[in-house]
Amino acid sequence: MKKLFAALCLLTAFAMVAAGCGGKKDTAGTDAKKVLKVGTEPTFAPFEFQEKDSKDFTGFDMELIRAIGKQMGMTVEIKNLGFDALIPSLNSGNIDAAIAGMSITEARKKAVTFSDSYYTSGLTIVVTKDNDAIKSLKDLEGKKIAVQIGTTGADKAASVPGAQVKRFNTNSEVFLELNNKNADAVIIDKPVAEYFLVREGKGKDKLVGDTMDAEPYGIAVKKDSKLAGEINKALAELKKNGEYNKIYEKWFGKAPKAN
Ligand code: ARG
């Protein structure tokens, strides 16, 4: 009986020590890095995409946000979401930030807070190589235009009188629609069109018309979140220490325009 009691005591003691250690680990876990949950829609090369047969997210935005996270002492975790799900996901707290070549617009500014701009983009029209009828936005009147849901390209297409706007979840589907001749044109961000034209679209498609609307891209966070300030601080530091330029040159082959 005595022996049993001693054994029980020992066991309890062990359990207490183990629990104590566990508790300690939790509170002392400050050296375990905090996670920054970042949402994106990854069919937007060269900003965010997945290489063939790879689950990893790569591109300019992906490298930039990882560098920003590192600067903030945080580990970046990327979540693959629909483009039109990004803003709702910020507001529900499912993600902390969204980086997705997202243009800073007045309408979006009502729903979320943006960081400082990290890239200046614009929209363009893409048609198949054999199409000589479409040279400008005006020529799209009454035509079929393929776009990604919830984008500024979709808004632009909707402004064309009589146009039939075909909306898709991914840009892979958007370009497929064009090359299957189920759409006359695509309206999309120019750097994404240019990247596509030297890869999958090579020999098939071309850009037409002037670049429309200067669109600055920003990182979105929940409305009024103080995270925007922290991101801005990190971004400014990366611009100062040359890291931003390095990432920019890697993806665009040239130094960013000074502005
Ligand atoms: N810049 C455009 C917009 O903000 C298109 C962005 C699409 N981005 C993406 N990752 N699919 O509406």
PDB file of C-alpha atoms and ligand atoms in Angstrom:
ATOM      1  CA  MET A   1       0.000   0.000   0.000  1.00  0.00           C
ATOM      2  CA  LYS A   2       2.806   2.383   0.949  1.00  0.00           C
ATOM      3  CA  LYS A   3       4.551   1.580  -2.285  1.00  0.00           C
ATOM      4  CA  LEU A   4       1.450   2.289  -4.305  1.00  0.00           C
ATOM      5  CA  PHE A   5       1.010   5.619  -2.552  1.00  0.00           C
ATOM      6  CA  ALA A   6       4.612   6.572  -3.285  1.00  0.00           C
ATOM      7  CA  ALA A   7       4.230   5.609  -6.916  1.00  0.00           C
ATOM      8  CA  LEU A   8       1.067   7.686  -7.183  1.00  0.00           C
ATOM      9  CA  CYS A   9       2.795  10.662  -5.633  1.00  0.00           C
ATOM     10  CA  LEU A  10       5.641  10.342  -8.077  1.00  0.00           C
ATOM     11  CA  LEU A  11       3.239  10.128 -10.970  1.00  0.00           C
ATOM     12  CA  THR A  12       1.345  13.200  -9.823  1.00  0.00           C
ATOM     13  CA  ALA A  13       4.610  15.041  -9.412  1.00  0.00           C
ATOM     14  CA  PHE A  14       5.630  14.120 -12.944  1.00  0.00           C
ATOM     15  CA  ALA A  15       2.301  15.214 -14.289  1.00  0.00           C
ATOM     16  CA  MET A  16       2.614  18.555 -12.515  1.00  0.00           C
ATOM     17  CA  VAL A  17       6.102  19.150 -13.804  1.00  0.00           C
ATOM     18  CA  ALA A  18       5.043  18.223 -17.309  1.00  0.00           C
ATOM     19  CA  ALA A  19       2.034  20.539 -17.133  1.00  0.00           C
ATOM     20  CA  GLY A  20       4.192  23.276 -15.653  1.00  0.00           C
ATOM     21  CA  CYS A  21       6.686  22.944 -18.468  1.00  0.00           C
ATOM     22  CA  GLY A  22       3.938  22.998 -21.036  1.00  0.00           C
ATOM     23  CA  GLY A  23       2.464  26.140 -19.555  1.00  0.00           C
ATOM     24  CA  LYS A  24       5.787  27.818 -19.433  1.00  0.00           C
ATOM     25  CA  LYS A  25       6.461  27.036 -23.061  1.00  0.00           C
ATOM     26  CA  ASP A  26       3.226  28.696 -24.063  1.00  0.00           C
ATOM     27  CA  THR A  27       3.832  31.960 -22.285  1.00  0.00           C
ATOM     28  CA  ALA A  28       7.520  32.022 -23.150  1.00  0.00           C
ATOM     29  CA  GLY A  29       6.686  31.325 -26.786  1.00  0.00           C
ATOM     30  CA  THR A  30       7.473  34.883 -27.817  1.00  0.00           C
ATOM     31  CA  ASP A  31      10.470  33.651 -29.803  1.00  0.00           C
ATOM     32  CA  ALA A  32       8.111  31.528 -31.903  1.00  0.00           C
ATOM     33  CA  LYS A  33       7.339  33.918 -34.752  1.00  0.00           C
ATOM     34  CA  LYS A  34       3.872  35.332 -35.192  1.00  0.00           C
ATOM     35  CA  VAL A  35       2.055  34.344 -38.348  1.00  0.00           C
ATOM     36  CA  LEU A  36       0.816  36.863 -40.897  1.00  0.00           C
ATOM     37  CA  LYS A  37      -2.067  35.268 -42.788  1.00  0.00           C
ATOM     38  CA  VAL A  38      -2.033  36.633 -46.317  1.00  0.00           C
ATOM     39  CA  GLY A  39      -4.662  35.992 -48.976  1.00  0.00           C
ATOM     40  CA  THR A  40      -4.074  36.057 -52.720  1.00  0.00           C
ATOM     41  CA  GLU A  41      -5.559  34.823 -56.000  1.00  0.00           C
ATOM     42  CA  PRO A  42      -2.698  33.102 -57.788  1.00  0.00           C
ATOM     43  CA  THR A  43      -3.515  33.221 -61.517  1.00  0.00           C
ATOM     44  CA  PHE A  44      -1.883  36.593 -61.983  1.00  0.00           C
ATOM     45  CA  ALA A  45       1.695  36.103 -63.147  1.00  0.00           C
ATOM     46  CA  PRO A  46       4.175  37.682 -62.662  1.00  0.00           C
ATOM     47  CA  PHE A  47       2.617  38.943 -59.403  1.00  0.00           C
ATOM     48  CA  GLU A  48       1.280  35.695 -57.939  1.00  0.00           C
ATOM     49  CA  PHE A  49       1.175  32.275 -59.532  1.00  0.00           C
ATOM     50  CA  GLN A  50       2.091  28.631 -59.107  1.00  0.00           C
ATOM     51  CA  GLU A  51       4.668  27.024 -61.379  1.00  0.00           C
ATOM     52  CA  LYS A  52       3.374  24.025 -63.256  1.00  0.00           C
ATOM     53  CA  ASP A  53       3.122  21.017 -60.907  1.00  0.00           C
ATOM     54  CA  SER A  54       4.019  23.138 -57.881  1.00  0.00           C
ATOM     55  CA  LYS A  55       1.937  24.106 -54.872  1.00  0.00           C
ATOM     56  CA  ASP A  56       4.242  26.978 -53.948  1.00  0.00           C
ATOM     57  CA  PHE A  57       3.221  30.541 -54.551  1.00  0.00           C
ATOM     58  CA  THR A  58       5.727  32.603 -56.460  1.00  0.00           C
ATOM     59  CA  GLY A  59       5.943  36.010 -58.124  1.00  0.00           C
ATOM     60  CA  PHE A  60       6.688  39.639 -57.330  1.00  0.00           C
ATOM     61  CA  ASP A  61       3.912  40.067 -54.745  1.00  0.00           C
ATOM     62  CA  MET A  62       4.803  36.794 -53.031  1.00  0.00           C
ATOM     63  CA  GLU A  63       8.468  37.701 -52.631  1.00  0.00           C
ATOM     64  CA  LEU A  64       7.588  41.212 -51.552  1.00  0.00           C
ATOM     65  CA  ILE A  65       5.134  40.117 -48.847  1.00  0.00           C
ATOM     66  CA  ARG A  66       7.578  37.508 -47.518  1.00  0.00           C
ATOM     67  CA  ALA A  67      10.256  40.199 -47.312  1.00  0.00           C
ATOM     68  CA  ILE A  68       7.781  42.530 -45.571  1.00  0.00           C
ATOM     69  CA  GLY A  69       6.822  39.778 -43.124  1.00  0.00           C
ATOM     70  CA  LYS A  70      10.470  39.058 -42.385  1.00  0.00           C
ATOM     71  CA  GLN A  71      11.056  42.753 -41.768  1.00  0.00           C
ATOM     72  CA  MET A  72       8.136  42.699 -39.296  1.00  0.00           C
ATOM     73  CA  GLY A  73       9.516  39.583 -37.609  1.00  0.00           C
ATOM     74  CA  MET A  74       6.593  37.481 -38.801  1.00  0.00           C
ATOM     75  CA  THR A  75       6.158  34.279 -40.763  1.00  0.00           C
ATOM     76  CA  VAL A  76       4.008  34.712 -43.853  1.00  0.00           C
ATOM     77  CA  GLU A  77       1.361  32.091 -44.556  1.00  0.00           C
ATOM     78  CA  ILE A  78      -0.261  32.339 -48.007  1.00  0.00           C
ATOM     79  CA  LYS A  79      -3.914  31.410 -48.537  1.00  0.00           C
ATOM     80  CA  ASN A  80      -5.311  30.753 -51.993  1.00  0.00           C
ATOM     81  CA  LEU A  81      -8.670  32.526 -52.353  1.00  0.00           C
ATOM     82  CA  GLY A  82     -10.954  33.811 -55.079  1.00  0.00           C
ATOM     83  CA  PHE A  83     -10.195  37.415 -56.008  1.00  0.00           C
ATOM     84  CA  ASP A  84     -13.701  38.483 -55.007  1.00  0.00           C
ATOM     85  CA  ALA A  85     -13.302  36.688 -51.656  1.00  0.00           C
ATOM     86  CA  LEU A  86     -10.261  38.695 -50.550  1.00  0.00           C
ATOM     87  CA  ILE A  87     -12.022  41.761 -49.151  1.00  0.00           C
ATOM     88  CA  PRO A  88     -14.755  39.745 -47.355  1.00  0.00           C
ATOM     89  CA  SER A  89     -12.007  37.511 -45.886  1.00  0.00           C
ATOM     90  CA  LEU A  90     -10.193  40.546 -44.484  1.00  0.00           C
ATOM     91  CA  ASN A  91     -13.336  41.793 -42.879  1.00  0.00           C
ATOM     92  CA  SER A  92     -14.220  38.411 -41.381  1.00  0.00           C
ATOM     93  CA  GLY A  93     -10.692  38.051 -39.966  1.00  0.00           C
ATOM     94  CA  ASN A  94      -9.952  34.928 -42.007  1.00  0.00           C
ATOM     95  CA  ILE A  95      -6.815  36.691 -43.318  1.00  0.00           C
ATOM     96  CA  ASP A  96      -4.749  39.611 -41.969  1.00  0.00           C
ATOM     97  CA  ALA A  97      -3.684  41.061 -45.320  1.00  0.00           C
ATOM     98  CA  ALA A  98      -4.311  40.627 -49.032  1.00  0.00           C
ATOM     99  CA  ILE A  99      -1.693  41.066 -51.748  1.00  0.00           C
ATOM    100  CA  ALA A 100      -3.043  40.284 -55.190  1.00  0.00           C
ATOM    101  CA  GLY A 101      -2.090  43.018 -57.626  1.00  0.00           C
ATOM    102  CA  MET A 102      -5.042  44.784 -56.087  1.00  0.00           C
ATOM    103  CA  SER A 103      -5.614  48.265 -57.412  1.00  0.00           C
ATOM    104  CA  ILE A 104      -6.280  50.962 -54.843  1.00  0.00           C
ATOM    105  CA  THR A 105      -9.726  52.260 -55.803  1.00  0.00           C
ATOM    106  CA  GLU A 106     -12.114  54.654 -54.087  1.00  0.00           C
ATOM    107  CA  ALA A 107     -14.763  51.943 -53.843  1.00  0.00           C
ATOM    108  CA  ARG A 108     -12.412  49.459 -52.155  1.00  0.00           C
ATOM    109  CA  LYS A 109     -11.100  52.144 -49.827  1.00  0.00           C
ATOM    110  CA  LYS A 110     -14.566  52.267 -48.305  1.00  0.00           C
ATOM    111  CA  ALA A 111     -14.310  48.587 -47.331  1.00  0.00           C
ATOM    112  CA  VAL A 112     -10.615  48.126 -46.453  1.00  0.00           C
ATOM    113  CA  THR A 113      -7.447  50.078 -45.673  1.00  0.00           C
ATOM    114  CA  PHE A 114      -4.560  50.010 -48.162  1.00  0.00           C
ATOM    115  CA  SER A 115      -0.834  50.227 -47.582  1.00  0.00           C
ATOM    116  CA  ASP A 116       1.216  52.687 -49.612  1.00  0.00           C
ATOM    117  CA  SER A 117       1.347  51.730 -53.272  1.00  0.00           C
ATOM    118  CA  TYR A 118       4.081  49.260 -54.190  1.00  0.00           C
ATOM    119  CA  TYR A 119       3.600  49.143 -57.982  1.00  0.00           C
ATOM    120  CA  THR A 120       1.921  51.253 -60.676  1.00  0.00           C
ATOM    121  CA  SER A 121      -0.080  49.317 -63.224  1.00  0.00           C
ATOM    122  CA  GLY A 122      -2.747  49.992 -65.851  1.00  0.00           C
ATOM    123  CA  LEU A 123      -5.247  48.082 -67.972  1.00  0.00           C
ATOM    124  CA  THR A 124      -4.883  46.842 -71.530  1.00  0.00           C
ATOM    125  CA  ILE A 125      -6.862  44.962 -74.170  1.00  0.00           C
ATOM    126  CA  VAL A 126      -5.716  41.560 -75.453  1.00  0.00           C
ATOM    127  CA  VAL A 127      -7.074  40.038 -78.687  1.00  0.00           C
ATOM    128  CA  THR A 128      -6.047  37.084 -80.833  1.00  0.00           C
ATOM    129  CA  LYS A 129      -3.271  37.805 -83.315  1.00  0.00           C
ATOM    130  CA  ASP A 130      -5.534  37.542 -86.349  1.00  0.00           C
ATOM    131  CA  ASN A 131      -7.990  40.150 -85.069  1.00  0.00           C
ATOM    132  CA  ASP A 132      -7.576  43.435 -86.924  1.00  0.00           C
ATOM    133  CA  ALA A 133     -11.009  44.815 -86.078  1.00  0.00           C
ATOM    134  CA  ILE A 134     -10.283  45.721 -82.454  1.00  0.00           C
ATOM    135  CA  LYS A 135      -7.795  48.496 -81.850  1.00  0.00           C
ATOM    136  CA  SER A 136      -9.311  50.415 -78.935  1.00  0.00           C
ATOM    137  CA  LEU A 137     -11.941  50.315 -76.186  1.00  0.00           C
ATOM    138  CA  LYS A 138     -14.407  51.900 -78.621  1.00  0.00           C
ATOM    139  CA  ASP A 139     -14.073  48.901 -80.942  1.00  0.00           C
ATOM    140  CA  LEU A 140     -15.297  46.637 -78.125  1.00  0.00           C
ATOM    141  CA  GLU A 141     -18.836  47.994 -78.298  1.00  0.00           C
ATOM    142  CA  GLY A 142     -21.259  45.103 -78.719  1.00  0.00           C
ATOM    143  CA  LYS A 143     -18.426  42.556 -78.404  1.00  0.00           C
ATOM    144  CA  LYS A 144     -17.755  39.700 -75.965  1.00  0.00           C
ATOM    145  CA  ILE A 145     -15.169  40.616 -73.338  1.00  0.00           C
ATOM    146  CA  ALA A 146     -13.649  38.063 -70.936  1.00  0.00           C
ATOM    147  CA  VAL A 147     -12.546  39.289 -67.497  1.00  0.00           C
ATOM    148  CA  GLN A 148     -11.832  38.100 -63.974  1.00  0.00           C
ATOM    149  CA  ILE A 149     -14.654  38.535 -61.456  1.00  0.00           C
ATOM    150  CA  GLY A 150     -14.411  41.548 -59.189  1.00  0.00           C
ATOM    151  CA  THR A 151     -11.490  43.225 -60.978  1.00  0.00           C
ATOM    152  CA  THR A 152     -11.030  46.712 -62.339  1.00  0.00           C
ATOM    153  CA  GLY A 153     -10.843  45.040 -65.771  1.00  0.00           C
ATOM    154  CA  ALA A 154     -14.366  43.735 -65.191  1.00  0.00           C
ATOM    155  CA  ASP A 155     -15.539  47.257 -64.283  1.00  0.00           C
ATOM    156  CA  LYS A 156     -13.926  48.642 -67.434  1.00  0.00           C
ATOM    157  CA  ALA A 157     -15.597  46.005 -69.590  1.00  0.00           C
ATOM    158  CA  ALA A 158     -18.962  46.773 -67.987  1.00  0.00           C
ATOM    159  CA  SER A 159     -18.580  50.405 -69.054  1.00  0.00           C
ATOM    160  CA  VAL A 160     -18.471  49.490 -72.769  1.00  0.00           C
ATOM    161  CA  PRO A 161     -21.873  50.074 -74.405  1.00  0.00           C
ATOM    162  CA  GLY A 162     -23.561  46.890 -75.572  1.00  0.00           C
ATOM    163  CA  ALA A 163     -20.662  44.649 -74.619  1.00  0.00           C
ATOM    164  CA  GLN A 164     -21.314  41.145 -73.286  1.00  0.00           C
ATOM    165  CA  VAL A 165     -19.081  40.754 -70.247  1.00  0.00           C
ATOM    166  CA  LYS A 166     -18.019  37.169 -69.484  1.00  0.00           C
ATOM    167  CA  ARG A 167     -16.724  36.861 -65.927  1.00  0.00           C
ATOM    168  CA  PHE A 168     -14.455  34.052 -64.686  1.00  0.00           C
ATOM    169  CA  ASN A 169     -12.926  33.108 -61.342  1.00  0.00           C
ATOM    170  CA  THR A 170      -9.385  32.717 -62.674  1.00  0.00           C
ATOM    171  CA  ASN A 171      -7.340  34.387 -65.372  1.00  0.00           C
ATOM    172  CA  SER A 172      -6.458  30.985 -66.808  1.00  0.00           C
ATOM    173  CA  GLU A 173     -10.138  30.668 -67.750  1.00  0.00           C
ATOM    174  CA  VAL A 174     -10.198  34.243 -69.048  1.00  0.00           C
ATOM    175  CA  PHE A 175      -7.374  33.612 -71.525  1.00  0.00           C
ATOM    176  CA  LEU A 176      -8.776  30.220 -72.460  1.00  0.00           C
ATOM    177  CA  GLU A 177     -12.062  31.849 -73.381  1.00  0.00           C
ATOM    178  CA  LEU A 178     -10.217  34.213 -75.723  1.00  0.00           C
ATOM    179  CA  ASN A 179      -8.161  31.498 -77.385  1.00  0.00           C
ATOM    180  CA  ASN A 180     -11.167  29.230 -77.776  1.00  0.00           C
ATOM    181  CA  LYS A 181     -12.690  32.165 -79.664  1.00  0.00           C
ATOM    182  CA  ASN A 182     -15.570  32.385 -77.220  1.00  0.00           C
ATOM    183  CA  ALA A 183     -14.601  35.986 -76.457  1.00  0.00           C
ATOM    184  CA  ASP A 184     -13.393  38.768 -78.756  1.00  0.00           C
ATOM    185  CA  ALA A 185     -11.122  40.368 -76.195  1.00  0.00           C
ATOM    186  CA  VAL A 186      -9.772  40.347 -72.649  1.00  0.00           C
ATOM    187  CA  ILE A 187      -9.342  43.389 -70.422  1.00  0.00           C
ATOM    188  CA  ILE A 188      -6.599  42.833 -67.875  1.00  0.00           C
ATOM    189  CA  ASP A 189      -3.650  44.505 -66.164  1.00  0.00           C
ATOM    190  CA  LYS A 190      -0.936  45.300 -68.699  1.00  0.00           C
ATOM    191  CA  PRO A 191       2.052  43.670 -66.951  1.00  0.00           C
ATOM    192  CA  VAL A 192       0.047  40.442 -66.659  1.00  0.00           C
ATOM    193  CA  ALA A 193      -0.890  40.581 -70.343  1.00  0.00           C
ATOM    194  CA  GLU A 194       2.733  41.225 -71.307  1.00  0.00           C
ATOM    195  CA  TYR A 195       3.943  38.278 -69.236  1.00  0.00           C
ATOM    196  CA  PHE A 196       1.303  36.021 -70.791  1.00  0.00           C
ATOM    197  CA  LEU A 197       2.190  37.114 -74.335  1.00  0.00           C
ATOM    198  CA  VAL A 198       5.756  35.879 -74.093  1.00  0.00           C
ATOM    199  CA  ARG A 199       4.610  32.549 -72.601  1.00  0.00           C
ATOM    200  CA  GLU A 200       1.295  30.730 -73.130  1.00  0.00           C
ATOM    201  CA  GLY A 201      -0.022  33.455 -75.415  1.00  0.00           C
ATOM    202  CA  LYS A 202       3.091  33.538 -77.602  1.00  0.00           C
ATOM    203  CA  GLY A 203       2.244  33.532 -81.311  1.00  0.00           C
ATOM    204  CA  LYS A 204      -1.486  33.500 -80.499  1.00  0.00           C
ATOM    205  CA  ASP A 205      -2.422  36.844 -78.959  1.00  0.00           C
ATOM    206  CA  LYS A 206      -1.453  40.506 -78.974  1.00  0.00           C
ATOM    207  CA  LEU A 207      -1.951  43.750 -77.030  1.00  0.00           C
ATOM    208  CA  VAL A 208      -3.932  46.578 -78.574  1.00  0.00           C
ATOM    209  CA  GLY A 209      -4.614  50.206 -77.687  1.00  0.00           C
ATOM    210  CA  ASP A 210      -3.160  52.523 -75.094  1.00  0.00           C
ATOM    211  CA  THR A 211      -2.661  51.594 -71.464  1.00  0.00           C
ATOM    212  CA  MET A 212      -5.832  52.617 -69.645  1.00  0.00           C
ATOM    213  CA  ASP A 213      -5.936  54.134 -66.138  1.00  0.00           C
ATOM    214  CA  ALA A 214      -2.825  54.333 -63.995  1.00  0.00           C
ATOM    215  CA  GLU A 215      -3.631  51.866 -61.245  1.00  0.00           C
ATOM    216  CA  PRO A 216      -1.493  51.762 -58.122  1.00  0.00           C
ATOM    217  CA  TYR A 217      -1.398  48.411 -56.329  1.00  0.00           C
ATOM    218  CA  GLY A 218      -1.643  48.279 -52.548  1.00  0.00           C
ATOM    219  CA  ILE A 219      -1.693  45.668 -49.804  1.00  0.00           C
ATOM    220  CA  ALA A 220      -5.136  45.577 -48.214  1.00  0.00           C
ATOM    221  CA  VAL A 221      -5.834  45.072 -44.505  1.00  0.00           C
ATOM    222  CA  LYS A 222      -9.003  45.213 -42.451  1.00  0.00           C
ATOM    223  CA  LYS A 223     -10.488  48.707 -42.366  1.00  0.00           C
ATOM    224  CA  ASP A 224      -8.472  50.968 -40.036  1.00  0.00           C
ATOM    225  CA  SER A 225      -6.178  48.141 -38.912  1.00  0.00           C
ATOM    226  CA  LYS A 226      -2.878  49.409 -37.550  1.00  0.00           C
ATOM    227  CA  LEU A 227      -1.215  46.677 -39.594  1.00  0.00           C
ATOM    228  CA  ALA A 228      -1.196  49.098 -42.553  1.00  0.00           C
ATOM    229  CA  GLY A 229       1.263  51.346 -40.730  1.00  0.00           C
ATOM    230  CA  GLU A 230       3.511  48.415 -39.859  1.00  0.00           C
ATOM    231  CA  ILE A 231       3.462  47.210 -43.465  1.00  0.00           C
ATOM    232  CA  ASN A 232       4.290  50.724 -44.700  1.00  0.00           C
ATOM    233  CA  LYS A 233       7.230  50.931 -42.335  1.00  0.00           C
ATOM    234  CA  ALA A 234       8.576  47.582 -43.551  1.00  0.00           C
ATOM    235  CA  LEU A 235       8.002  48.516 -47.212  1.00  0.00           C
ATOM    236  CA  ALA A 236       9.837  51.816 -46.765  1.00  0.00           C
ATOM    237  CA  GLU A 237      12.747  49.986 -45.165  1.00  0.00           C
ATOM    238  CA  LEU A 238      12.905  47.497 -48.068  1.00  0.00           C
ATOM    239  CA  LYS A 239      12.919  50.389 -50.530  1.00  0.00           C
ATOM    240  CA  LYS A 240      15.740  52.008 -48.605  1.00  0.00           C
ATOM    241  CA  ASN A 241      17.914  48.925 -48.206  1.00  0.00           C
ATOM    242  CA  GLY A 242      17.678  47.847 -51.851  1.00  0.00           C
ATOM    243  CA  GLU A 243      15.677  44.664 -51.217  1.00  0.00           C
ATOM    244  CA  TYR A 244      12.595  46.050 -53.012  1.00  0.00           C
ATOM    245  CA  ASN A 245      14.677  46.933 -56.089  1.00  0.00           C
ATOM    246  CA  LYS A 246      16.232  43.486 -56.114  1.00  0.00           C
ATOM    247  CA  ILE A 247      12.825  41.779 -56.140  1.00  0.00           C
ATOM    248  CA  TYR A 248      11.521  44.252 -58.730  1.00  0.00           C
ATOM    249  CA  GLU A 249      14.417  43.680 -61.097  1.00  0.00           C
ATOM    250  CA  LYS A 250      14.102  39.935 -60.742  1.00  0.00           C
ATOM    251  CA  TRP A 251      10.503  39.980 -61.962  1.00  0.00           C
ATOM    252  CA  PHE A 252      10.438  42.921 -64.361  1.00  0.00           C
ATOM    253  CA  GLY A 253      13.985  42.816 -65.702  1.00  0.00           C
ATOM    254  CA  LYS A 254      14.574  46.496 -65.003  1.00  0.00           C
ATOM    255  CA  ALA A 255      14.865  48.936 -62.133  1.00  0.00           C
ATOM    256  CA  PRO A 256      11.623  50.548 -60.903  1.00  0.00           C
ATOM    257  CA  LYS A 257      10.893  54.028 -62.241  1.00  0.00           C
ATOM    258  CA  ALA A 258      11.838  56.645 -59.729  1.00  0.00           C
ATOM    259  CA  ASN A 259       8.793  58.643 -58.678  1.00  0.00           C
TER     260      ASN A 259
HETATM  261  N1  ARG B   1      -5.547  45.073 -60.606  1.00  0.00           N
HETATM  262  C1  ARG B   1      -6.828  44.484 -60.840  1.00  0.00           C
HETATM  263  C2  ARG B   1      -7.782  44.812 -59.721  1.00  0.00           C
HETATM  264  O1  ARG B   1      -7.389  45.219 -58.682  1.00  0.00           O
HETATM  265  C3  ARG B   1      -6.772  42.985 -61.041  1.00  0.00           C
HETATM  266  C4  ARG B   1      -6.176  42.206 -59.928  1.00  0.00           C
HETATM  267  C5  ARG B   1      -6.306  40.719 -60.094  1.00  0.00           C
HETATM  268  N2  ARG B   1      -5.434  40.044 -59.201  1.00  0.00           N
HETATM  269  C6  ARG B   1      -5.311  38.693 -59.055  1.00  0.00           C
HETATM  270  N3  ARG B   1      -4.442  38.253 -58.214  1.00  0.00           N
HETATM  271  N4  ARG B   1      -6.047  37.906 -59.763  1.00  0.00           N
HETATM  272  O2  ARG B   1      -8.952  44.659 -59.843  1.00  0.00           O
END
